[in-house]
Tab-separated table of C-alpha atoms in Angstrom:
chain	number	residue	atom	x	y	z
B	20	MET	CA	3.544	3.484	23.007
B	21	VAL	CA	2.092	1.068	20.519
B	22	ILE	CA	-1.617	1.043	19.891
B	23	CYS	CA	-2.761	-1.719	17.568
B	24	PHE	CA	-6.452	-1.800	16.870
B	25	PHE	CA	-7.170	-4.742	14.617
B	26	CYS	CA	-10.360	-4.185	12.709
B	27	GLY	CA	-12.306	-6.418	10.440
B	28	ARG	CA	-11.658	-9.983	11.359
B	29	SER	CA	-12.347	-10.397	15.048
B	30	LEU	CA	-15.140	-7.953	15.725
B	31	PHE	CA	-18.339	-9.792	14.796
B	32	PRO	CA	-20.750	-10.610	17.644
B	33	SER	CA	-20.081	-13.917	19.363
B	34	ASN	CA	-22.689	-16.674	19.581
B	35	GLN	CA	-24.710	-15.301	22.486
B	36	SER	CA	-28.339	-16.336	22.488
B	37	ALA	CA	-29.393	-12.732	23.197
B	38	THR	CA	-27.970	-11.155	20.012
B	39	ILE	CA	-29.159	-11.776	16.500
B	40	ARG	CA	-26.455	-12.862	14.081
B	41	ARG	CA	-26.093	-10.504	11.132
B	42	PRO	CA	-26.105	-12.257	7.769
B	43	PHE	CA	-23.813	-9.614	6.206
B	44	PRO	CA	-20.418	-8.069	6.957
B	45	LEU	CA	-19.991	-4.351	7.626
B	46	ALA	CA	-17.417	-1.955	6.179
B	47	HIS	CA	-14.135	-2.209	8.153
B	48	GLY	CA	-10.363	-2.365	7.781
B	49	THR	CA	-8.043	0.589	7.427
B	50	THR	CA	-4.729	2.360	7.953
B	51	THR	CA	-4.795	5.826	9.475
B	52	LEU	CA	-2.014	7.742	11.133
B	53	GLY	CA	-1.175	11.116	12.645
B	54	PHE	CA	1.974	12.706	13.972
B	55	ILE	CA	3.117	16.032	15.400
B	56	PHE	CA	6.192	17.728	13.978
B	57	GLN	CA	7.746	21.163	14.152
B	58	ASP	CA	5.195	22.700	11.733
B	59	GLY	CA	1.937	21.286	13.131
B	60	VAL	CA	0.127	17.970	12.753
B	61	ILE	CA	-0.051	15.646	9.755
B	62	ALA	CA	-3.025	13.284	9.380
B	63	ALA	CA	-3.000	10.581	6.704
B	64	ALA	CA	-5.267	7.667	5.793
B	65	ASP	CA	-5.930	5.181	3.011
B	66	THR	CA	-9.299	5.180	1.201
B	67	ARG	CA	-10.471	1.581	1.116
B	68	ALA	CA	-13.648	0.352	2.845
B	69	SER	CA	-13.861	-3.444	2.943
B	70	ALA	CA	-16.905	-5.542	3.875
B	71	GLY	CA	-15.733	-9.098	4.461
B	72	GLY	CA	-13.623	-9.911	1.409
B	73	LEU	CA	-15.197	-7.357	-0.913
B	74	VAL	CA	-13.982	-3.813	-1.409
B	75	ALA	CA	-17.211	-1.958	-0.648
B	76	SER	CA	-15.750	1.325	-1.824
B	77	PRO	CA	-12.272	2.301	-3.042
B	78	THR	CA	-12.842	6.021	-2.503
B	79	VAL	CA	-13.969	6.620	1.048
B	80	ASN	CA	-13.103	9.744	3.010
B	81	LYS	CA	-11.595	8.598	6.276
B	82	ILE	CA	-10.396	12.016	7.388
B	83	THR	CA	-13.260	14.353	8.203
B	84	PRO	CA	-12.910	17.965	9.260
B	85	ILE	CA	-14.844	18.663	12.455
B	86	HIS	CA	-14.137	22.370	12.587
B	87	SER	CA	-11.537	24.718	11.149
B	88	HIS	CA	-8.810	23.543	13.551
B	89	LEU	CA	-9.757	19.915	14.144
B	90	VAL	CA	-9.769	16.905	11.873
B	91	ALA	CA	-10.740	13.345	12.847
B	92	THR	CA	-9.355	10.210	11.202
B	93	SER	CA	-11.777	7.342	11.465
B	94	SER	CA	-11.223	3.627	11.741
B	95	GLY	CA	-13.560	0.776	12.568
B	96	SER	CA	-17.080	0.482	11.255
B	97	GLY	CA	-17.862	3.052	8.553
B	98	ALA	CA	-21.434	3.795	9.597
B	99	ASP	CA	-20.521	4.156	13.284
B	100	CYS	CA	-17.666	6.554	12.544
B	101	MET	CA	-19.796	8.609	10.141
B	102	LEU	CA	-22.563	9.018	12.681
B	103	TRP	CA	-20.381	9.723	15.696
B	104	GLU	CA	-18.429	12.361	13.783
B	105	ARG	CA	-21.718	14.078	12.915
B	106	LEU	CA	-22.815	14.000	16.555
B	107	LEU	CA	-19.456	15.316	17.720
B	108	THR	CA	-19.554	18.171	15.197
B	109	ARG	CA	-23.028	19.073	16.415
B	110	GLU	CA	-22.050	19.019	20.094
B	111	LEU	CA	-18.925	21.108	19.495
B	112	ARG	CA	-20.882	23.702	17.558
B	113	LEU	CA	-23.485	23.910	20.327
B	114	TYR	CA	-20.704	24.304	22.910
B	115	GLN	CA	-19.160	27.077	20.836
B	116	LEU	CA	-22.464	28.921	20.543
B	117	ARG	CA	-23.301	28.566	24.236
B	118	ASN	CA	-19.896	29.355	25.721
B	119	ARG	CA	-18.496	31.749	23.132
B	120	ARG	CA	-15.243	29.846	22.896
B	121	ARG	CA	-14.135	26.694	21.191
B	122	LEU	CA	-13.772	23.524	23.258
B	123	SER	CA	-10.155	22.340	23.607
B	124	ILE	CA	-9.029	19.150	21.870
B	125	CYS	CA	-8.610	17.425	25.235
B	126	GLY	CA	-12.138	18.461	26.128
B	127	THR	CA	-13.419	17.218	22.775
B	128	ALA	CA	-11.790	13.837	23.343
B	129	LYS	CA	-13.351	13.587	26.784
B	130	LEU	CA	-16.764	14.576	25.415
B	131	LEU	CA	-16.553	11.945	22.678
B	132	SER	CA	-15.424	9.301	25.136
B	133	PHE	CA	-18.392	10.040	27.411
B	134	MET	CA	-20.777	9.958	24.434
B	135	LEU	CA	-19.494	6.507	23.456
B	136	HIS	CA	-19.501	5.088	26.962
B	137	PRO	CA	-23.143	3.861	27.035
B	138	PHE	CA	-22.347	1.702	23.990
B	139	LYS	CA	-19.435	-0.122	25.581
B	140	GLY	CA	-19.990	-3.853	25.246
B	141	THR	CA	-22.134	-3.551	22.113
B	142	ASP	CA	-20.547	-3.986	18.733
B	143	VAL	CA	-20.252	-0.305	17.986
B	144	CYS	CA	-16.730	-0.004	16.642
B	145	VAL	CA	-15.311	3.528	16.541
B	146	ALA	CA	-11.642	4.488	16.787
B	147	LEU	CA	-11.050	8.158	16.008
B	148	THR	CA	-7.787	10.072	16.146
B	149	LEU	CA	-8.456	13.738	16.808
B	150	CYS	CA	-5.726	15.844	15.159
B	151	GLY	CA	-5.947	19.525	15.851
B	152	TRP	CA	-4.522	22.794	16.980
B	153	ASP	CA	-5.686	24.443	20.191
B	154	LYS	CA	-5.764	28.206	19.994
B	155	GLY	CA	-4.080	29.905	22.969
B	156	ALA	CA	-6.186	28.900	25.964
B	157	GLY	CA	-4.900	31.831	28.031
B	158	SER	CA	-7.579	32.870	30.473
B	159	THR	CA	-9.628	29.724	31.020
B	160	ASP	CA	-11.167	29.156	34.444
B	161	CYS	CA	-8.570	26.552	35.457
B	162	ALA	CA	-5.640	28.849	34.727
B	163	ARG	CA	-7.230	31.788	36.543
B	164	ARG	CA	-8.050	29.726	39.626
B	165	SER	CA	-4.515	28.401	39.842
B	166	GLN	CA	-3.132	31.918	39.517
B	167	ASP	CA	-5.267	33.022	42.469
B	168	SER	CA	-4.171	30.073	44.603
B	169	SER	CA	-0.518	30.601	43.769
B	170	SER	CA	-0.635	34.020	45.384
B	171	LEU	CA	-1.676	32.421	48.695
B	172	MET	CA	0.759	29.483	48.675
B	173	GLU	CA	4.430	29.979	48.159
B	174	ASP	CA	5.785	26.494	47.553
B	175	SER	CA	7.225	25.315	44.263
B	176	SER	CA	4.101	23.312	43.305
B	177	SER	CA	2.152	26.528	42.615
B	178	VAL	CA	4.658	27.499	39.935
B	179	ALA	CA	4.031	24.211	38.151
B	180	VAL	CA	0.241	24.693	38.382
B	181	SER	CA	0.161	28.202	36.935
B	182	SER	CA	2.452	27.317	34.013
B	183	GLN	CA	0.152	24.484	32.949
B	184	GLY	CA	-2.143	26.978	31.222
B	185	ASP	CA	0.416	27.230	28.410
B	186	THR	CA	0.517	23.528	27.533
B	187	ASN	CA	-3.129	23.693	26.484
B	188	SER	CA	-2.352	25.399	23.184
B	189	GLY	CA	-0.575	24.185	20.080
B	190	PRO	CA	-0.752	20.905	18.170
B	191	LYS	CA	-2.599	17.979	19.744
B	192	LEU	CA	-3.126	14.324	18.818
B	193	ILE	CA	-5.568	12.205	20.830
B	194	TYR	CA	-6.933	8.721	20.170
B	195	VAL	CA	-10.481	7.888	21.341
B	196	CYS	CA	-12.081	4.501	20.900
B	197	SER	CA	-15.429	2.908	21.697
B	198	ASN	CA	-13.802	0.582	24.234
B	199	GLY	CA	-13.195	3.629	26.407
B	200	ALA	CA	-9.524	4.336	25.682
B	201	ARG	CA	-8.453	7.972	25.479
B	202	LEU	CA	-4.739	8.441	24.780
B	203	GLN	CA	-2.666	11.449	23.882
B	204	GLY	CA	0.534	11.032	21.897
B	205	ASP	CA	2.943	12.481	19.366
B	206	VAL	CA	2.741	9.576	16.917
B	207	LEU	CA	-0.388	7.487	16.565
B	208	SER	CA	-1.537	4.959	13.996
B	209	VAL	CA	-4.822	3.061	14.043
B	210	GLY	CA	-6.233	0.188	12.036
B	211	SER	CA	-5.358	-3.179	10.600
B	212	GLY	CA	-2.404	-1.651	8.730
B	213	SER	CA	-1.063	0.274	11.725
B	214	PRO	CA	1.867	-2.050	12.633
B	215	TYR	CA	3.349	-1.507	9.169
B	216	ALA	CA	2.799	2.237	9.372
B	217	TYR	CA	4.448	2.406	12.810
B	218	GLY	CA	7.572	0.779	11.371
B	219	ILE	CA	8.008	3.531	8.807
B	220	LEU	CA	7.044	6.347	11.171
B	221	ASP	CA	9.316	5.233	14.009
B	222	SER	CA	12.315	4.948	11.722
B	223	GLY	CA	11.748	8.140	9.759
B	224	LEU	CA	10.407	10.605	12.295
B	225	ARG	CA	12.786	13.364	13.425
B	226	GLY	CA	12.123	16.669	15.137
B	227	SER	CA	13.593	18.639	12.233
B	228	LEU	CA	11.296	17.446	9.418
B	229	SER	CA	10.246	20.022	6.867
B	230	LYS	CA	6.638	20.098	5.631
B	231	ASP	CA	7.403	18.234	2.386
B	232	GLU	CA	9.508	15.634	4.189
B	233	ALA	CA	6.684	15.081	6.657
B	234	PHE	CA	4.184	14.612	3.793
B	235	SER	CA	6.398	12.094	2.055
B	236	LEU	CA	6.971	10.230	5.324
B	237	ALA	CA	3.224	9.994	5.906
B	238	ARG	CA	2.626	8.929	2.306
B	239	GLU	CA	5.362	6.288	2.530
B	240	ALA	CA	3.931	4.918	5.776
B	241	VAL	CA	0.435	4.544	4.293
B	242	PHE	CA	1.868	3.086	1.078
B	243	ARG	CA	3.865	0.413	2.912
B	244	ALA	CA	0.857	-0.452	5.059
B	245	THR	CA	-1.414	-0.791	2.007
B	246	HIS	CA	1.210	-2.973	0.358
B	247	ARG	CA	1.231	-5.483	3.218
B	248	ASP	CA	-2.296	-5.231	4.613
B	249	ALA	CA	-5.076	-6.647	2.459
B	250	TYR	CA	-7.742	-4.462	4.045
B	251	SER	CA	-5.998	-1.154	3.214
B	252	GLY	CA	-5.384	0.247	-0.218
B	253	ASN	CA	-6.294	2.449	-3.130
B	254	ASN	CA	-5.430	6.088	-2.430
B	255	VAL	CA	-3.881	8.193	0.331
B	256	ASP	CA	-5.407	11.336	1.808
B	257	LEU	CA	-3.133	13.841	3.517
B	258	PHE	CA	-4.143	16.708	5.809
B	259	HIS	CA	-1.921	19.309	7.465
B	260	ILE	CA	-3.139	21.217	10.524
B	261	THR	CA	-1.405	24.405	11.633
B	262	GLU	CA	-2.340	27.446	13.656
B	263	GLN	CA	-4.181	28.754	10.595
B	264	GLY	CA	-6.376	25.642	10.404
B	265	TRP	CA	-6.450	22.474	8.327
B	266	LYS	CA	-5.340	22.198	4.720
B	267	ARG	CA	-6.074	19.258	2.497
B	268	ARG	CA	-3.742	17.879	-0.096
B	269	GLU	CA	-4.882	16.441	-3.407
B	270	ARG	CA	-5.811	12.766	-3.075
B	271	GLU	CA	-2.985	10.619	-4.487
B	272	GLU	CA	-3.244	7.308	-6.268
B	273	LEU	CA	-0.933	4.800	-4.667
B	274	LYS	CA	-0.580	3.079	-8.022
B	275	ASP	CA	1.835	5.869	-9.078
B	276	GLU	CA	3.793	5.474	-5.836
B	277	TYR	CA	4.000	1.729	-6.509
B	278	TYR	CA	5.452	2.282	-10.004
B	279	ARG	CA	7.956	4.780	-8.600
B	280	ASP	CA	8.992	2.197	-5.998
B	281	MET	CA	9.365	-0.488	-8.689
B	282	LYS	CA	11.634	1.821	-10.696
B	283	ARG	CA	13.717	2.555	-7.590
B	284	LYS	CA	14.098	-1.187	-6.892
B	285	ALA	CA	15.076	-1.860	-10.509
B	286	MET	CA	17.746	0.848	-10.289
B	287	ILE	CA	19.166	-0.665	-7.113
B	288	VAL	CA	19.382	-4.071	-8.786
B	289	GLU	CA	21.137	-2.505	-11.816
B	290	GLU	CA	23.602	-0.726	-9.538
B	291	ARG	CA	24.364	-3.921	-7.638
B	292	LYS	CA	24.830	-5.861	-10.883
B	293	ARG	CA	27.209	-3.215	-12.148
B	294	LEU	CA	29.281	-3.106	-8.985
B	295	THR	CA	29.544	-6.801	-8.203
B	296	GLY	CA	29.503	-8.104	-11.736
B	297	PHE	CA	27.283	-11.153	-11.128
B	298	LYS	CA	23.523	-11.632	-11.414
B	299	VAL	CA	21.444	-10.839	-8.344
B	300	PRO	CA	18.071	-12.626	-8.053
B	301	THR	CA	15.248	-10.071	-8.336
E	2	MET	CA	-12.029	-46.464	10.484
E	3	LYS	CA	-13.081	-43.942	13.074
E	4	GLU	CA	-15.836	-41.625	11.903
E	5	TYR	CA	-14.890	-37.972	11.937
E	6	HIS	CA	-18.212	-36.249	12.152
E	7	TYR	CA	-20.047	-34.517	14.937
E	8	SER	CA	-23.113	-36.428	16.056
E	9	GLY	CA	-24.479	-34.482	18.966
E	10	PRO	CA	-27.222	-31.844	19.313
E	11	VAL	CA	-26.940	-28.756	17.112
E	12	GLU	CA	-28.653	-25.533	18.134
E	13	GLN	CA	-31.015	-24.188	15.497
E	14	ARG	CA	-32.206	-20.682	16.012
E	15	PHE	CA	-35.012	-18.830	14.338
E	16	SER	CA	-33.373	-16.249	12.107
E	17	PRO	CA	-35.440	-13.126	11.529
E	18	TYR	CA	-33.603	-12.569	8.244
E	19	SER	CA	-33.874	-14.286	4.891
E	20	PHE	CA	-32.106	-13.599	1.619
E	21	ASN	CA	-34.342	-12.884	-1.373
E	22	GLY	CA	-31.691	-12.145	-3.981
E	23	GLY	CA	-31.774	-9.571	-6.714
E	24	THR	CA	-29.335	-7.058	-8.135
E	25	VAL	CA	-29.618	-3.289	-8.337
E	26	LEU	CA	-27.523	-0.864	-10.342
E	27	ALA	CA	-27.418	2.919	-10.612
E	28	VAL	CA	-25.455	5.196	-12.971
E	29	ALA	CA	-25.265	8.991	-12.870
E	30	GLY	CA	-24.692	10.957	-16.069
E	31	GLU	CA	-24.289	14.636	-16.761
E	32	ASP	CA	-28.017	15.403	-16.765
E	33	PHE	CA	-29.617	12.019	-16.213
E	34	ALA	CA	-29.547	9.074	-13.822
E	35	ILE	CA	-30.434	5.445	-14.386
E	36	VAL	CA	-31.605	2.984	-11.745
E	37	ALA	CA	-32.027	-0.602	-12.894
E	38	SER	CA	-32.891	-3.847	-11.174
E	39	ASP	CA	-33.796	-7.394	-12.076
E	40	THR	CA	-37.271	-8.603	-11.143
E	41	ARG	CA	-36.650	-12.063	-9.674
E	42	LEU	CA	-37.647	-12.752	-6.070
E	43	SER	CA	-36.096	-15.956	-4.776
E	44	GLU	CA	-35.586	-17.769	-1.495
E	45	GLY	CA	-33.233	-20.722	-1.220
E	46	TYR	CA	-33.801	-22.916	-4.279
E	47	SER	CA	-37.254	-21.493	-5.104
E	48	ILE	CA	-38.456	-18.511	-7.069
E	49	HIS	CA	-41.321	-16.680	-5.406
E	50	SER	CA	-41.990	-14.274	-8.261
E	51	ARG	CA	-40.636	-13.362	-11.684
E	52	ASP	CA	-42.176	-9.890	-11.580
E	53	SER	CA	-40.973	-8.201	-8.416
E	54	PRO	CA	-38.902	-5.160	-9.397
E	55	LYS	CA	-36.620	-3.612	-6.850
E	56	CYS	CA	-36.763	0.009	-7.973
E	57	TYR	CA	-39.194	2.239	-6.091
E	58	LYS	CA	-40.079	5.740	-7.193
E	59	LEU	CA	-39.762	8.229	-4.332
E	60	THR	CA	-40.145	11.661	-5.964
E	61	ASP	CA	-40.146	13.003	-9.526
E	62	THR	CA	-36.373	13.177	-9.414
E	63	THR	CA	-35.396	10.239	-7.189
E	64	VAL	CA	-35.641	6.460	-7.449
E	65	ILE	CA	-34.345	3.997	-4.856
E	66	GLY	CA	-33.231	0.440	-5.510
E	67	CYS	CA	-33.387	-1.950	-2.553
E	68	SER	CA	-32.169	-5.548	-2.553
E	69	GLY	CA	-31.565	-8.076	0.192
E	70	PHE	CA	-34.362	-9.194	2.468
E	71	HIS	CA	-37.674	-8.353	0.801
E	72	GLY	CA	-39.560	-7.860	4.071
E	73	ASP	CA	-37.152	-5.154	5.178
E	74	CYS	CA	-37.173	-3.607	1.665
E	75	LEU	CA	-40.971	-3.184	1.800
E	76	THR	CA	-40.998	-1.739	5.322
E	77	LEU	CA	-38.095	0.578	4.593
E	78	THR	CA	-39.730	2.010	1.469
E	79	LYS	CA	-42.978	2.530	3.405
E	80	ILE	CA	-41.091	4.413	6.105
E	81	ILE	CA	-39.263	6.551	3.522
E	82	ASP	CA	-42.563	7.391	1.774
E	83	ALA	CA	-44.123	8.415	5.088
E	84	ARG	CA	-41.153	10.614	5.963
E	85	LEU	CA	-41.263	12.213	2.495
E	86	LYS	CA	-44.932	13.085	2.979
E	87	THR	CA	-44.245	14.541	6.439
E	88	TYR	CA	-41.426	16.668	5.041
E	89	LYS	CA	-43.664	17.858	2.177
E	90	HIS	CA	-46.390	18.899	4.566
E	91	SER	CA	-44.065	20.586	7.091
E	92	ASN	CA	-41.722	22.348	4.664
E	93	ASN	CA	-43.931	22.823	1.586
E	94	LYS	CA	-41.310	21.419	-0.747
E	95	THR	CA	-40.138	18.041	-2.036
E	96	MET	CA	-37.031	16.479	-0.562
E	97	THR	CA	-33.913	16.675	-2.759
E	98	SER	CA	-31.889	13.542	-3.528
E	99	GLY	CA	-29.119	14.562	-1.139
E	100	ALA	CA	-31.595	15.166	1.652
E	101	ILE	CA	-33.246	11.792	1.086
E	102	ALA	CA	-29.817	10.143	1.253
E	103	ALA	CA	-28.940	11.838	4.530
E	104	MET	CA	-32.344	10.931	5.962
E	105	LEU	CA	-31.985	7.288	4.895
E	106	SER	CA	-28.612	7.121	6.628
E	107	THR	CA	-30.193	8.129	9.939
E	108	ILE	CA	-33.158	5.776	9.447
E	109	LEU	CA	-30.790	2.855	8.851
E	110	TYR	CA	-28.553	3.735	11.797
E	111	GLY	CA	-31.594	3.958	14.058
E	112	ARG	CA	-31.672	0.186	13.721
E	113	ARG	CA	-27.943	-0.267	14.318
E	114	PHE	CA	-28.444	-3.232	16.652
E	115	PHE	CA	-31.065	-5.063	14.577
E	116	PRO	CA	-30.316	-3.770	11.095
E	117	TYR	CA	-32.473	-3.609	8.004
E	118	TYR	CA	-30.951	-6.288	5.777
E	119	VAL	CA	-31.172	-4.082	2.706
E	120	TYR	CA	-28.548	-2.842	0.275
E	121	ASN	CA	-29.819	0.525	-0.925
E	122	ILE	CA	-28.792	2.627	-3.895
E	123	ILE	CA	-30.467	5.966	-4.575
E	124	GLY	CA	-30.339	7.439	-8.076
E	125	GLY	CA	-31.641	10.834	-9.063
E	126	LEU	CA	-30.948	14.419	-10.015
E	127	ASP	CA	-29.448	16.845	-7.522
E	128	GLU	CA	-30.523	20.492	-7.056
E	129	HIS	CA	-28.344	21.553	-10.017
E	130	GLY	CA	-29.902	18.993	-12.353
E	131	LYS	CA	-26.826	16.752	-12.488
E	132	GLY	CA	-27.085	13.000	-12.036
E	133	ALA	CA	-26.388	11.702	-8.510
E	134	VAL	CA	-25.996	8.201	-7.107
E	135	TYR	CA	-25.818	7.479	-3.377
E	136	SER	CA	-24.852	4.001	-2.182
E	137	PHE	CA	-25.443	2.656	1.319
E	138	ASP	CA	-24.390	-0.219	3.511
E	139	PRO	CA	-27.039	-1.919	5.674
E	140	VAL	CA	-26.344	0.281	8.716
E	141	GLY	CA	-26.306	3.681	7.033
E	142	SER	CA	-22.744	4.410	5.910
E	143	TYR	CA	-23.122	6.221	2.577
E	144	GLN	CA	-21.354	8.272	-0.026
E	145	ARG	CA	-22.058	9.857	-3.366
E	146	ASP	CA	-20.775	7.911	-6.383
E	147	THR	CA	-20.967	8.051	-10.175
E	148	TYR	CA	-22.034	4.412	-10.476
E	149	LYS	CA	-22.671	1.525	-8.106
E	150	ALA	CA	-23.941	-2.036	-8.201
E	151	GLY	CA	-25.591	-3.638	-5.181
E	152	GLY	CA	-27.194	-6.961	-4.339
E	153	SER	CA	-26.286	-10.537	-5.128
E	154	ALA	CA	-24.329	-9.951	-8.370
E	155	SER	CA	-22.693	-6.696	-7.182
E	156	ALA	CA	-19.221	-8.239	-6.894
E	157	MET	CA	-19.411	-9.317	-10.543
E	158	LEU	CA	-20.855	-6.095	-11.940
E	159	GLN	CA	-18.840	-3.510	-10.012
E	160	PRO	CA	-15.449	-4.334	-11.637
E	161	LEU	CA	-17.093	-4.210	-15.081
E	162	LEU	CA	-18.577	-0.787	-14.339
E	163	ASP	CA	-15.211	0.413	-12.955
E	164	ASN	CA	-13.694	-0.475	-16.300
E	165	GLN	CA	-16.410	0.730	-18.688
E	166	ILE	CA	-17.697	3.847	-16.925
E	167	GLY	CA	-14.736	4.777	-14.722
E	168	PHE	CA	-12.088	3.812	-17.341
E	169	LYS	CA	-10.131	2.175	-14.532
E	170	ASN	CA	-7.376	-0.396	-14.987
E	171	MET	CA	-6.734	0.674	-18.566
E	172	GLU	CA	-3.967	2.821	-19.974
E	173	GLY	CA	-4.088	5.211	-22.940
E	174	VAL	CA	-7.871	5.354	-23.294
E	175	GLU	CA	-9.779	8.519	-24.122
E	176	HIS	CA	-12.222	9.414	-21.339
E	177	VAL	CA	-15.450	9.962	-23.278
E	178	PRO	CA	-18.355	11.328	-21.219
E	179	LEU	CA	-21.255	8.879	-20.913
E	180	THR	CA	-24.321	9.617	-23.064
E	181	GLN	CA	-27.774	8.448	-22.008
E	182	ASP	CA	-28.158	5.942	-24.870
E	183	LYS	CA	-24.738	4.421	-24.257
E	184	ALA	CA	-25.480	4.152	-20.537
E	185	VAL	CA	-28.812	2.358	-21.138
E	186	GLN	CA	-27.146	-0.073	-23.553
E	187	LEU	CA	-24.358	-0.724	-21.070
E	188	VAL	CA	-26.856	-1.427	-18.286
E	189	LYS	CA	-28.686	-3.937	-20.486
E	190	ASP	CA	-25.466	-5.723	-21.436
E	191	VAL	CA	-24.273	-5.801	-17.857
E	192	PHE	CA	-27.487	-7.361	-16.560
E	193	ILE	CA	-27.524	-9.963	-19.321
E	194	SER	CA	-24.025	-10.967	-18.176
E	195	ALA	CA	-25.093	-11.011	-14.533
E	196	ALA	CA	-28.048	-13.284	-15.317
E	197	GLU	CA	-25.633	-15.762	-16.919
E	198	ARG	CA	-23.439	-16.086	-13.863
E	199	ASP	CA	-25.636	-15.361	-10.830
E	200	VAL	CA	-28.512	-17.691	-10.011
E	201	TYR	CA	-30.453	-15.042	-8.091
E	202	THR	CA	-30.500	-12.596	-11.022
E	203	GLY	CA	-32.728	-13.058	-14.061
E	204	ASP	CA	-36.295	-13.113	-15.432
E	205	ALA	CA	-36.584	-9.460	-16.454
E	206	LEU	CA	-34.792	-6.153	-16.158
E	207	ARG	CA	-36.575	-2.955	-15.110
E	208	ILE	CA	-34.760	0.281	-16.047
E	209	CYS	CA	-35.867	3.681	-14.684
E	210	ILE	CA	-34.354	6.667	-16.494
E	211	ILE	CA	-34.549	9.936	-14.564
E	212	THR	CA	-34.225	13.194	-16.494
E	213	LYS	CA	-35.605	16.641	-15.900
E	214	GLU	CA	-38.575	15.673	-18.047
E	215	GLY	CA	-39.510	12.952	-15.572
E	216	ILE	CA	-39.046	9.246	-15.027
E	217	THR	CA	-39.429	6.743	-17.921
E	218	GLU	CA	-39.436	2.974	-17.411
E	219	GLN	CA	-38.409	0.109	-19.692
E	220	THR	CA	-38.694	-3.631	-19.137
E	221	ILE	CA	-36.403	-6.059	-20.955
E	222	PRO	CA	-36.619	-9.846	-20.654
E	223	LEU	CA	-33.673	-11.799	-19.214
E	224	ARG	CA	-32.882	-15.499	-18.826
E	225	LYS	CA	-35.609	-17.329	-16.934
E	226	ASP	CA	-33.614	-20.405	-15.920
């Protein structure tokens, strides 16, 4: 399923007489992605914040940890994402203190979606991808109730109901946006650079990826997107979420990746020249 | 020849915003911070005042620079001062730079749908005595930086600061830590260059240097044309 959320160019308020036109642009434009593989979830993002044609900041943090097992990648308007992540962190912590268990990722996505709903139609622009690991849900109310009911009924549907308690643990990737969309997936990319990232992810993703291969796939996807999309660039941030929690990798300058790519291309041209014997246009 | 221009009614709306120009700059050093601004207040083709600095002292360790729409700058600084006083009376201590930055972010976002047209940069010392700079967008998105330029000449100054303070876009250069004297000289040079190329920047430069001894101010003349 392809989710393209184009930020930056088409999201300024239209000429309604009720709204006041802003004389300045807000920070927008991005490439973020997340995917699930055999060793957890990878979340990656670029670090550029653009306001109109200016790079407002080349070193923004677009991946924010919400708690030890949940990380949110943000896309859309910088101030909106910053604030809504703070509110979400607060609500999750209150839930944890009141109910003595952590809210599931699905529940978090629903909570965020309901928090954003009153602002639908305004120009609040938030598109978060929640990447996390649910600890074993085990004895939640839903699972217990279905176990009770399965003892009364004896058709095959009860078997399906009681086994659903197990699918609520493990890696999870859910996209929530201020328009009201809430979508779960295995591979998600959001932002103006997402079409380019999807190309790399779709071609390179396999079930058997090792951790290092997954990191380099994510890095490559962000690099290619920053190369083609003007509103993405600078550095790439990589996070890895497993059952033990999230781990952050050192921020990498894409300039080095670009030079490595140039060297690779030069070697290919040399090889081709050597094999075919005539000049190939570079 | 047919005339290709529109000759019907055009809707003019009252705009609650106006652009008053001005440039602000902040640099954080190891144990000092500098906040500098020009002092020209303009509107359209006119200059309202040659002596309207854009740095406002908040506490003994924090200075804020606000540029954009002067009306919103004044109101915003009044609101920040009031909130600082309330905090001082409720908590019996002065707000730290980081706390002021977080508070300003929520104040700005409170007006998300009718924003303050102000580009803010806070410069000061953090709780450990190190220089800190916090830069904001008009609706409250912020982050801590080492240096930042805001206002009308920001797009011209920021690349220069990236090169001279951040040693970016250069290869094989020794990264020397910034001393206070070198930073002040750099700020002066940078504003002189900005006054050459930006019409809204000029007249005079006000520099506030924040160290643990306190805040010292200097005023240097710039081009008046």
